[in-house]
Amino acid sequence: MGYRACFDIGGTFIKFAVVSEAGELFLQGKTETPTKDVTMYIPQILSEKVAYFREYYPIENIGISSCGIVDHNKGVILFSANIEGYSGLPLAHEISEFTGLSVSVENDVRSACLGEMWLGAAQGKENVVLLTLGTGVGGAIIQNGRLVSGAGNLAGELGHMSIIHNGENCPCGGKGCFERYASTSSLIRYYQTIVGKEESIDGKEIMSKIKQGETAAIKAYQEFIDYLSTGLVNIAHLFNPECIIIGGGITEQGESFINEVNSKYKEKVMPLYRESTKIVLAELHNDAALYGAFVHAGNFVKK
């Protein structure tokens, strides 16, 4: 049985595990992402963890999921807004030098999409889109079994497709971006606008207020679902995937959430797409990117 050392590097934590070809996770855990001298400490942390893994399992190679924009061909972090000083790090080369093993590096949302294809909501499917809803909206696209990276490794920035002409300003420099209307952050903003004050609240608290029947929370949620469904329709019409997977904390609402999304989506989408493109919930949650790291480390998806 093959074993790979897999990592998921985020702005707050680095998650890790030995992943088997049967999809089992061993020696799983997490450590805080360093905030200083990251070009030295991140390779060091990962390499030391690989050495530890090798005491217990015959590690074949290494898969790394990372926040930011990644050149997966070279294993270089092109840009990261979440980890200061991380941009430009030749991560694959550094880890390979330390360990002597081959190293694959891919963006975290793309990794999560690969994980869902292997063991999650998209098993057996060849055409898949993943959306992650949080502070922003992340995206990944797989067509005919191939991860779509684009000419500059920039494909999949679905959160920055414009859905409102001359809409709200986005930190990316654009206007009317999807994530300004369909992220968890936007749901919070809708609620604050309706109640007339910027009280400190998170998405889970708003969902709790909805269950309690609070009018303001319900109205904010309906606006959020309306914009989210508009983006989903655009994605369906553009790519016609077998499924669009939605992940992120807000999806913990489960069936009630996905049923409302599907209802609004089917109102708007062209009739032929209602059956060919399904909207489904992510299944692997916080482990998706670790599973995806195993996949791209083994070239599971054709390149």
Short mmCIF file of C-alpha atoms in Angstrom, two decimals:
data_model
loop_
_atom_site.label_atom_id
_atom_site.label_comp_id
_atom_site.label_asym_id
_atom_site.label_seq_id
_atom_site.Cartn_x
_atom_site.Cartn_y
_atom_site.Cartn_z
CA MET A 1 0.00 0.00 0.00
CA GLY A 2 1.32 3.44 -0.95
CA TYR A 3 1.69 6.24 1.59
CA ARG A 4 2.23 9.94 0.95
CA ALA A 5 3.05 12.80 3.28
CA CYS A 6 0.34 15.39 2.76
CA PHE A 7 0.10 18.99 3.95
CA ASP A 8 -2.44 21.81 3.78
CA ILE A 9 -0.82 25.21 4.37
CA GLY A 10 -3.22 27.95 5.45
CA GLY A 11 -2.82 31.42 6.83
CA THR A 12 -3.37 30.24 10.42
CA PHE A 13 -2.50 26.53 10.52
CA ILE A 14 -0.52 23.91 8.62
CA LYS A 15 -2.48 20.64 8.63
CA PHE A 16 -0.72 17.36 7.99
CA ALA A 17 -1.25 13.61 7.72
CA VAL A 18 0.10 10.46 6.18
CA VAL A 19 -2.50 9.48 3.58
CA SER A 20 -2.79 5.94 2.24
CA GLU A 21 -4.02 4.91 -1.19
CA ALA A 22 -7.11 3.56 0.59
CA GLY A 23 -7.91 7.07 1.83
CA GLU A 24 -6.89 6.50 5.45
CA LEU A 25 -5.34 9.34 7.46
CA PHE A 26 -2.55 8.56 9.91
CA LEU A 27 -0.55 10.76 12.32
CA GLN A 28 -2.96 13.59 11.52
CA GLY A 29 -2.58 16.96 13.20
CA LYS A 30 -1.88 20.64 12.75
CA THR A 31 0.61 23.29 13.80
CA GLU A 32 0.51 27.07 13.68
CA THR A 33 1.71 28.68 10.47
CA PRO A 34 4.82 30.76 11.21
CA THR A 35 4.47 34.51 10.90
CA LYS A 36 8.16 35.41 10.56
CA ASP A 37 10.96 34.10 8.32
CA VAL A 38 8.40 31.91 6.57
CA THR A 39 10.69 31.02 3.66
CA MET A 40 12.94 29.28 6.19
CA TYR A 41 10.46 27.95 8.72
CA ILE A 42 7.73 26.55 6.46
CA PRO A 43 10.12 24.25 4.54
CA GLN A 44 11.77 23.32 7.84
CA ILE A 45 8.46 22.45 9.54
CA LEU A 46 7.30 20.29 6.63
CA SER A 47 10.65 18.55 6.21
CA GLU A 48 10.87 17.70 9.91
CA LYS A 49 7.34 16.34 9.81
CA VAL A 50 8.22 14.16 6.80
CA ALA A 51 11.22 12.78 8.70
CA TYR A 52 8.88 11.91 11.58
CA PHE A 53 6.39 10.24 9.23
CA ARG A 54 9.16 8.11 7.71
CA GLU A 55 9.86 6.56 11.10
CA TYR A 56 6.46 4.87 10.86
CA TYR A 57 5.50 4.63 7.17
CA PRO A 58 7.35 4.12 3.86
CA ILE A 59 6.61 7.57 2.40
CA GLU A 60 6.71 7.53 -1.42
CA ASN A 61 6.38 11.24 -2.11
CA ILE A 62 4.90 14.49 -0.83
CA GLY A 63 1.73 16.42 -1.71
CA ILE A 64 1.22 20.00 -0.55
CA SER A 65 -1.96 22.07 -0.69
CA SER A 66 -1.33 25.77 -0.19
CA CYS A 67 -3.23 29.02 0.08
CA GLY A 68 -2.40 31.57 -2.60
CA ILE A 69 -1.65 31.39 -6.31
CA VAL A 70 0.59 28.42 -7.10
CA ASP A 71 2.66 27.49 -10.16
CA HIS A 72 2.04 23.77 -9.85
CA ASN A 73 4.49 22.93 -12.64
CA LYS A 74 7.41 24.49 -10.75
CA GLY A 75 6.07 24.12 -7.23
CA VAL A 76 6.44 27.84 -6.56
CA ILE A 77 4.15 30.10 -4.52
CA LEU A 78 3.46 32.97 -6.94
CA PHE A 79 1.41 35.10 -4.55
CA SER A 80 -0.16 34.84 -1.12
CA ALA A 81 -2.19 37.51 0.65
CA ASN A 82 -2.55 35.37 3.79
CA ILE A 83 1.10 34.71 4.70
CA GLU A 84 3.48 37.66 4.66
CA GLY A 85 6.78 36.93 2.92
CA TYR A 86 5.50 33.67 1.40
CA SER A 87 5.23 34.87 -2.20
CA GLY A 88 8.01 33.63 -4.47
CA LEU A 89 8.98 30.64 -2.31
CA PRO A 90 10.17 27.65 -4.44
CA LEU A 91 8.46 25.31 -1.99
CA ALA A 92 8.74 22.05 -3.94
CA HIS A 93 12.48 22.54 -4.50
CA GLU A 94 13.13 23.40 -0.85
CA ILE A 95 11.26 20.37 0.51
CA SER A 96 12.79 18.04 -2.07
CA GLU A 97 16.27 19.24 -1.13
CA PHE A 98 15.61 18.43 2.52
CA THR A 99 13.87 15.07 2.01
CA GLY A 100 15.11 13.65 -1.29
CA LEU A 101 11.50 12.97 -2.30
CA SER A 102 9.44 14.31 -5.19
CA VAL A 103 7.08 17.11 -4.17
CA SER A 104 3.83 18.34 -5.72
CA VAL A 105 2.33 21.73 -4.77
CA GLU A 106 -1.15 22.94 -5.71
CA ASN A 107 -3.61 25.65 -4.67
CA ASP A 108 -5.81 24.73 -1.70
CA VAL A 109 -9.19 25.04 -3.43
CA ARG A 110 -8.01 23.00 -6.40
CA SER A 111 -6.64 20.42 -3.98
CA ALA A 112 -9.99 20.27 -2.18
CA CYS A 113 -11.74 19.74 -5.51
CA LEU A 114 -9.42 16.82 -6.31
CA GLY A 115 -10.15 15.38 -2.89
CA GLU A 116 -13.91 15.57 -3.47
CA MET A 117 -13.42 13.80 -6.81
CA TRP A 118 -11.47 11.01 -5.19
CA LEU A 119 -13.46 10.31 -2.03
CA GLY A 120 -16.19 12.92 -1.69
CA ALA A 121 -19.19 14.45 -3.41
CA ALA A 122 -17.82 14.06 -6.96
CA GLN A 123 -16.67 10.44 -6.98
CA GLY A 124 -16.84 8.97 -10.47
CA LYS A 125 -17.37 12.35 -12.14
CA GLU A 126 -15.19 13.99 -14.79
CA ASN A 127 -16.63 17.52 -14.93
CA VAL A 128 -16.77 19.30 -11.60
CA VAL A 129 -16.68 22.82 -10.14
CA LEU A 130 -16.01 23.52 -6.47
CA LEU A 131 -16.99 26.75 -4.71
CA THR A 132 -15.82 27.54 -1.18
CA LEU A 133 -17.80 30.21 0.66
CA GLY A 134 -16.04 32.13 3.42
CA THR A 135 -14.53 35.58 3.68
CA GLY A 136 -14.49 35.43 -0.12
CA VAL A 137 -15.46 32.83 -2.72
CA GLY A 138 -12.84 30.37 -3.94
CA GLY A 139 -13.18 28.22 -7.03
CA ALA A 140 -11.73 25.24 -8.87
CA ILE A 141 -12.68 23.69 -12.20
CA ILE A 142 -12.15 20.17 -13.54
CA GLN A 143 -13.15 19.44 -17.14
CA ASN A 144 -12.97 16.00 -18.72
CA GLY A 145 -10.91 14.78 -15.78
CA ARG A 146 -8.36 17.57 -16.07
CA LEU A 147 -7.74 20.35 -13.60
CA VAL A 148 -8.12 23.68 -15.40
CA SER A 149 -5.16 25.91 -14.52
CA GLY A 150 -5.16 28.48 -17.32
CA ALA A 151 -2.31 30.20 -19.15
CA GLY A 152 -0.90 31.82 -16.01
CA ASN A 153 -2.12 29.32 -13.38
CA LEU A 154 -4.91 31.81 -12.64
CA ALA A 155 -8.02 29.90 -13.73
CA GLY A 156 -10.82 29.29 -11.26
CA GLU A 157 -11.08 32.73 -9.65
CA LEU A 158 -14.86 32.41 -9.77
CA GLY A 159 -15.27 34.78 -6.85
CA HIS A 160 -14.10 37.57 -9.14
CA MET A 161 -16.48 37.09 -12.04
CA SER A 162 -18.62 40.21 -12.23
CA ILE A 163 -22.33 39.67 -11.62
CA ILE A 164 -23.34 43.32 -11.13
CA HIS A 165 -22.36 46.01 -13.64
CA ASN A 166 -20.62 48.85 -11.76
CA GLY A 167 -21.40 47.06 -8.51
CA GLU A 168 -19.60 47.19 -5.19
CA ASN A 169 -15.86 47.74 -5.12
CA CYS A 170 -13.80 44.60 -4.56
CA PRO A 171 -10.30 44.46 -3.03
CA CYS A 172 -9.13 42.90 -6.31
CA GLY A 173 -9.73 46.27 -8.01
CA GLY A 174 -12.87 45.20 -9.83
CA LYS A 175 -16.52 46.04 -9.31
CA GLY A 176 -19.51 43.79 -8.75
CA CYS A 177 -17.48 40.64 -8.07
CA PHE A 178 -19.42 37.50 -7.15
CA GLU A 179 -17.72 37.21 -3.76
CA ARG A 180 -18.92 40.69 -2.79
CA TYR A 181 -22.47 39.31 -2.94
CA ALA A 182 -22.31 35.57 -2.21
CA SER A 183 -19.68 35.08 0.51
CA THR A 184 -20.32 34.61 4.21
CA SER A 185 -18.94 38.14 4.63
CA SER A 186 -21.67 39.48 2.36
CA LEU A 187 -24.38 37.67 4.34
CA ILE A 188 -23.10 39.42 7.47
CA ARG A 189 -23.08 42.76 5.65
CA TYR A 190 -26.68 42.30 4.47
CA TYR A 191 -27.77 41.58 8.03
CA GLN A 192 -25.93 44.57 9.46
CA THR A 193 -27.50 46.86 6.85
CA ILE A 194 -31.00 45.59 7.62
CA VAL A 195 -30.67 45.99 11.39
CA GLY A 196 -28.99 49.38 10.92
CA LYS A 197 -25.83 48.76 12.92
CA GLU A 198 -22.50 47.00 12.50
CA GLU A 199 -22.83 44.64 15.43
CA SER A 200 -20.22 41.91 15.75
CA ILE A 201 -21.76 38.72 14.38
CA ASP A 202 -20.72 35.71 12.33
CA GLY A 203 -22.45 33.47 9.82
CA LYS A 204 -23.34 30.78 12.37
CA GLU A 205 -25.07 33.33 14.59
CA ILE A 206 -27.12 34.59 11.65
CA MET A 207 -28.14 31.04 10.78
CA SER A 208 -29.20 30.55 14.40
CA LYS A 209 -31.33 33.70 14.20
CA ILE A 210 -32.95 32.35 11.03
CA LYS A 211 -33.95 29.17 12.88
CA GLN A 212 -35.45 31.38 15.59
CA GLY A 213 -37.52 33.14 12.93
CA GLU A 214 -35.87 36.57 13.13
CA THR A 215 -37.16 38.64 10.19
CA ALA A 216 -33.94 40.57 9.56
CA ALA A 217 -31.84 37.39 9.43
CA ILE A 218 -34.29 35.69 7.08
CA LYS A 219 -34.32 38.70 4.75
CA ALA A 220 -30.50 38.85 4.69
CA TYR A 221 -30.31 35.12 3.99
CA GLN A 222 -32.79 35.35 1.11
CA GLU A 223 -30.70 38.10 -0.48
CA PHE A 224 -27.57 35.99 -0.07
CA ILE A 225 -29.21 32.92 -1.65
CA ASP A 226 -30.49 35.04 -4.54
CA TYR A 227 -27.00 36.27 -5.44
CA LEU A 228 -25.41 32.87 -4.85
CA SER A 229 -27.86 31.21 -7.22
CA THR A 230 -27.11 33.83 -9.89
CA GLY A 231 -23.44 32.90 -9.78
CA LEU A 232 -24.27 29.21 -9.88
CA VAL A 233 -26.36 29.72 -13.00
CA ASN A 234 -23.46 31.51 -14.70
CA ILE A 235 -21.12 28.66 -13.81
CA ALA A 236 -23.59 26.04 -15.05
CA HIS A 237 -24.10 27.84 -18.35
CA LEU A 238 -20.34 28.33 -18.85
CA PHE A 239 -19.03 24.87 -17.94
CA ASN A 240 -22.03 22.52 -17.69
CA PRO A 241 -20.32 20.41 -15.01
CA GLU A 242 -21.95 17.27 -13.67
CA CYS A 243 -22.02 18.95 -10.30
CA ILE A 244 -21.14 22.20 -8.58
CA ILE A 245 -19.91 21.42 -5.08
CA ILE A 246 -20.38 24.06 -2.39
CA GLY A 247 -18.12 24.05 0.67
CA GLY A 248 -17.43 26.39 3.57
CA GLY A 249 -18.72 26.93 7.09
CA ILE A 250 -22.19 28.07 6.06
CA THR A 251 -22.84 24.71 4.38
CA GLU A 252 -22.93 23.10 7.83
CA GLN A 253 -26.66 23.93 7.67
CA GLY A 254 -26.86 20.84 5.47
CA GLU A 255 -29.99 19.88 3.59
CA SER A 256 -31.98 23.01 4.43
CA PHE A 257 -29.24 25.16 2.89
CA ILE A 258 -28.73 23.12 -0.27
CA ASN A 259 -32.48 22.71 -0.82
CA GLU A 260 -33.00 26.48 -0.78
CA VAL A 261 -30.03 27.02 -3.08
CA ASN A 262 -31.30 24.39 -5.52
CA SER A 263 -34.79 25.82 -5.51
CA LYS A 264 -33.58 29.30 -6.47
CA TYR A 265 -31.03 27.90 -8.93
CA LYS A 266 -33.69 25.89 -10.79
CA GLU A 267 -35.88 29.00 -11.08
CA LYS A 268 -33.11 30.82 -12.96
CA VAL A 269 -31.13 28.24 -14.93
CA MET A 270 -32.05 27.16 -18.46
CA PRO A 271 -34.31 24.06 -18.22
CA LEU A 272 -31.83 21.68 -19.89
CA TYR A 273 -29.29 22.36 -17.13
CA ARG A 274 -31.59 21.46 -14.25
CA GLU A 275 -30.82 17.76 -14.54
CA SER A 276 -27.35 17.78 -16.11
CA THR A 277 -25.74 20.12 -13.55
CA LYS A 278 -26.50 19.33 -9.91
CA ILE A 279 -25.73 21.55 -6.92
CA VAL A 280 -24.37 19.47 -4.03
CA LEU A 281 -22.68 19.90 -0.65
CA ALA A 282 -19.00 19.16 -0.08
CA GLU A 283 -18.49 15.98 1.93
CA LEU A 284 -14.85 15.98 3.07
CA HIS A 285 -14.88 19.37 4.83
CA ASN A 286 -11.56 20.20 6.55
CA ASP A 287 -9.79 17.11 5.20
CA ALA A 288 -10.58 17.70 1.52
CA ALA A 289 -7.31 19.47 0.70
CA LEU A 290 -5.23 16.73 2.39
CA TYR A 291 -6.92 14.11 0.25
CA GLY A 292 -6.42 16.33 -2.79
CA ALA A 293 -2.73 16.67 -1.98
CA PHE A 294 -2.48 12.88 -2.15
CA VAL A 295 -4.20 12.94 -5.52
CA HIS A 296 -2.05 15.55 -7.24
CA ALA A 297 1.11 14.04 -5.73
CA GLY A 298 0.26 10.84 -7.59
CA ASN A 299 -0.97 12.47 -10.78
CA PHE A 300 -4.41 10.99 -10.14
CA VAL A 301 -5.97 13.58 -12.44
CA LYS A 302 -4.56 13.67 -15.96
CA LYS A 303 -2.43 16.67 -16.88
#
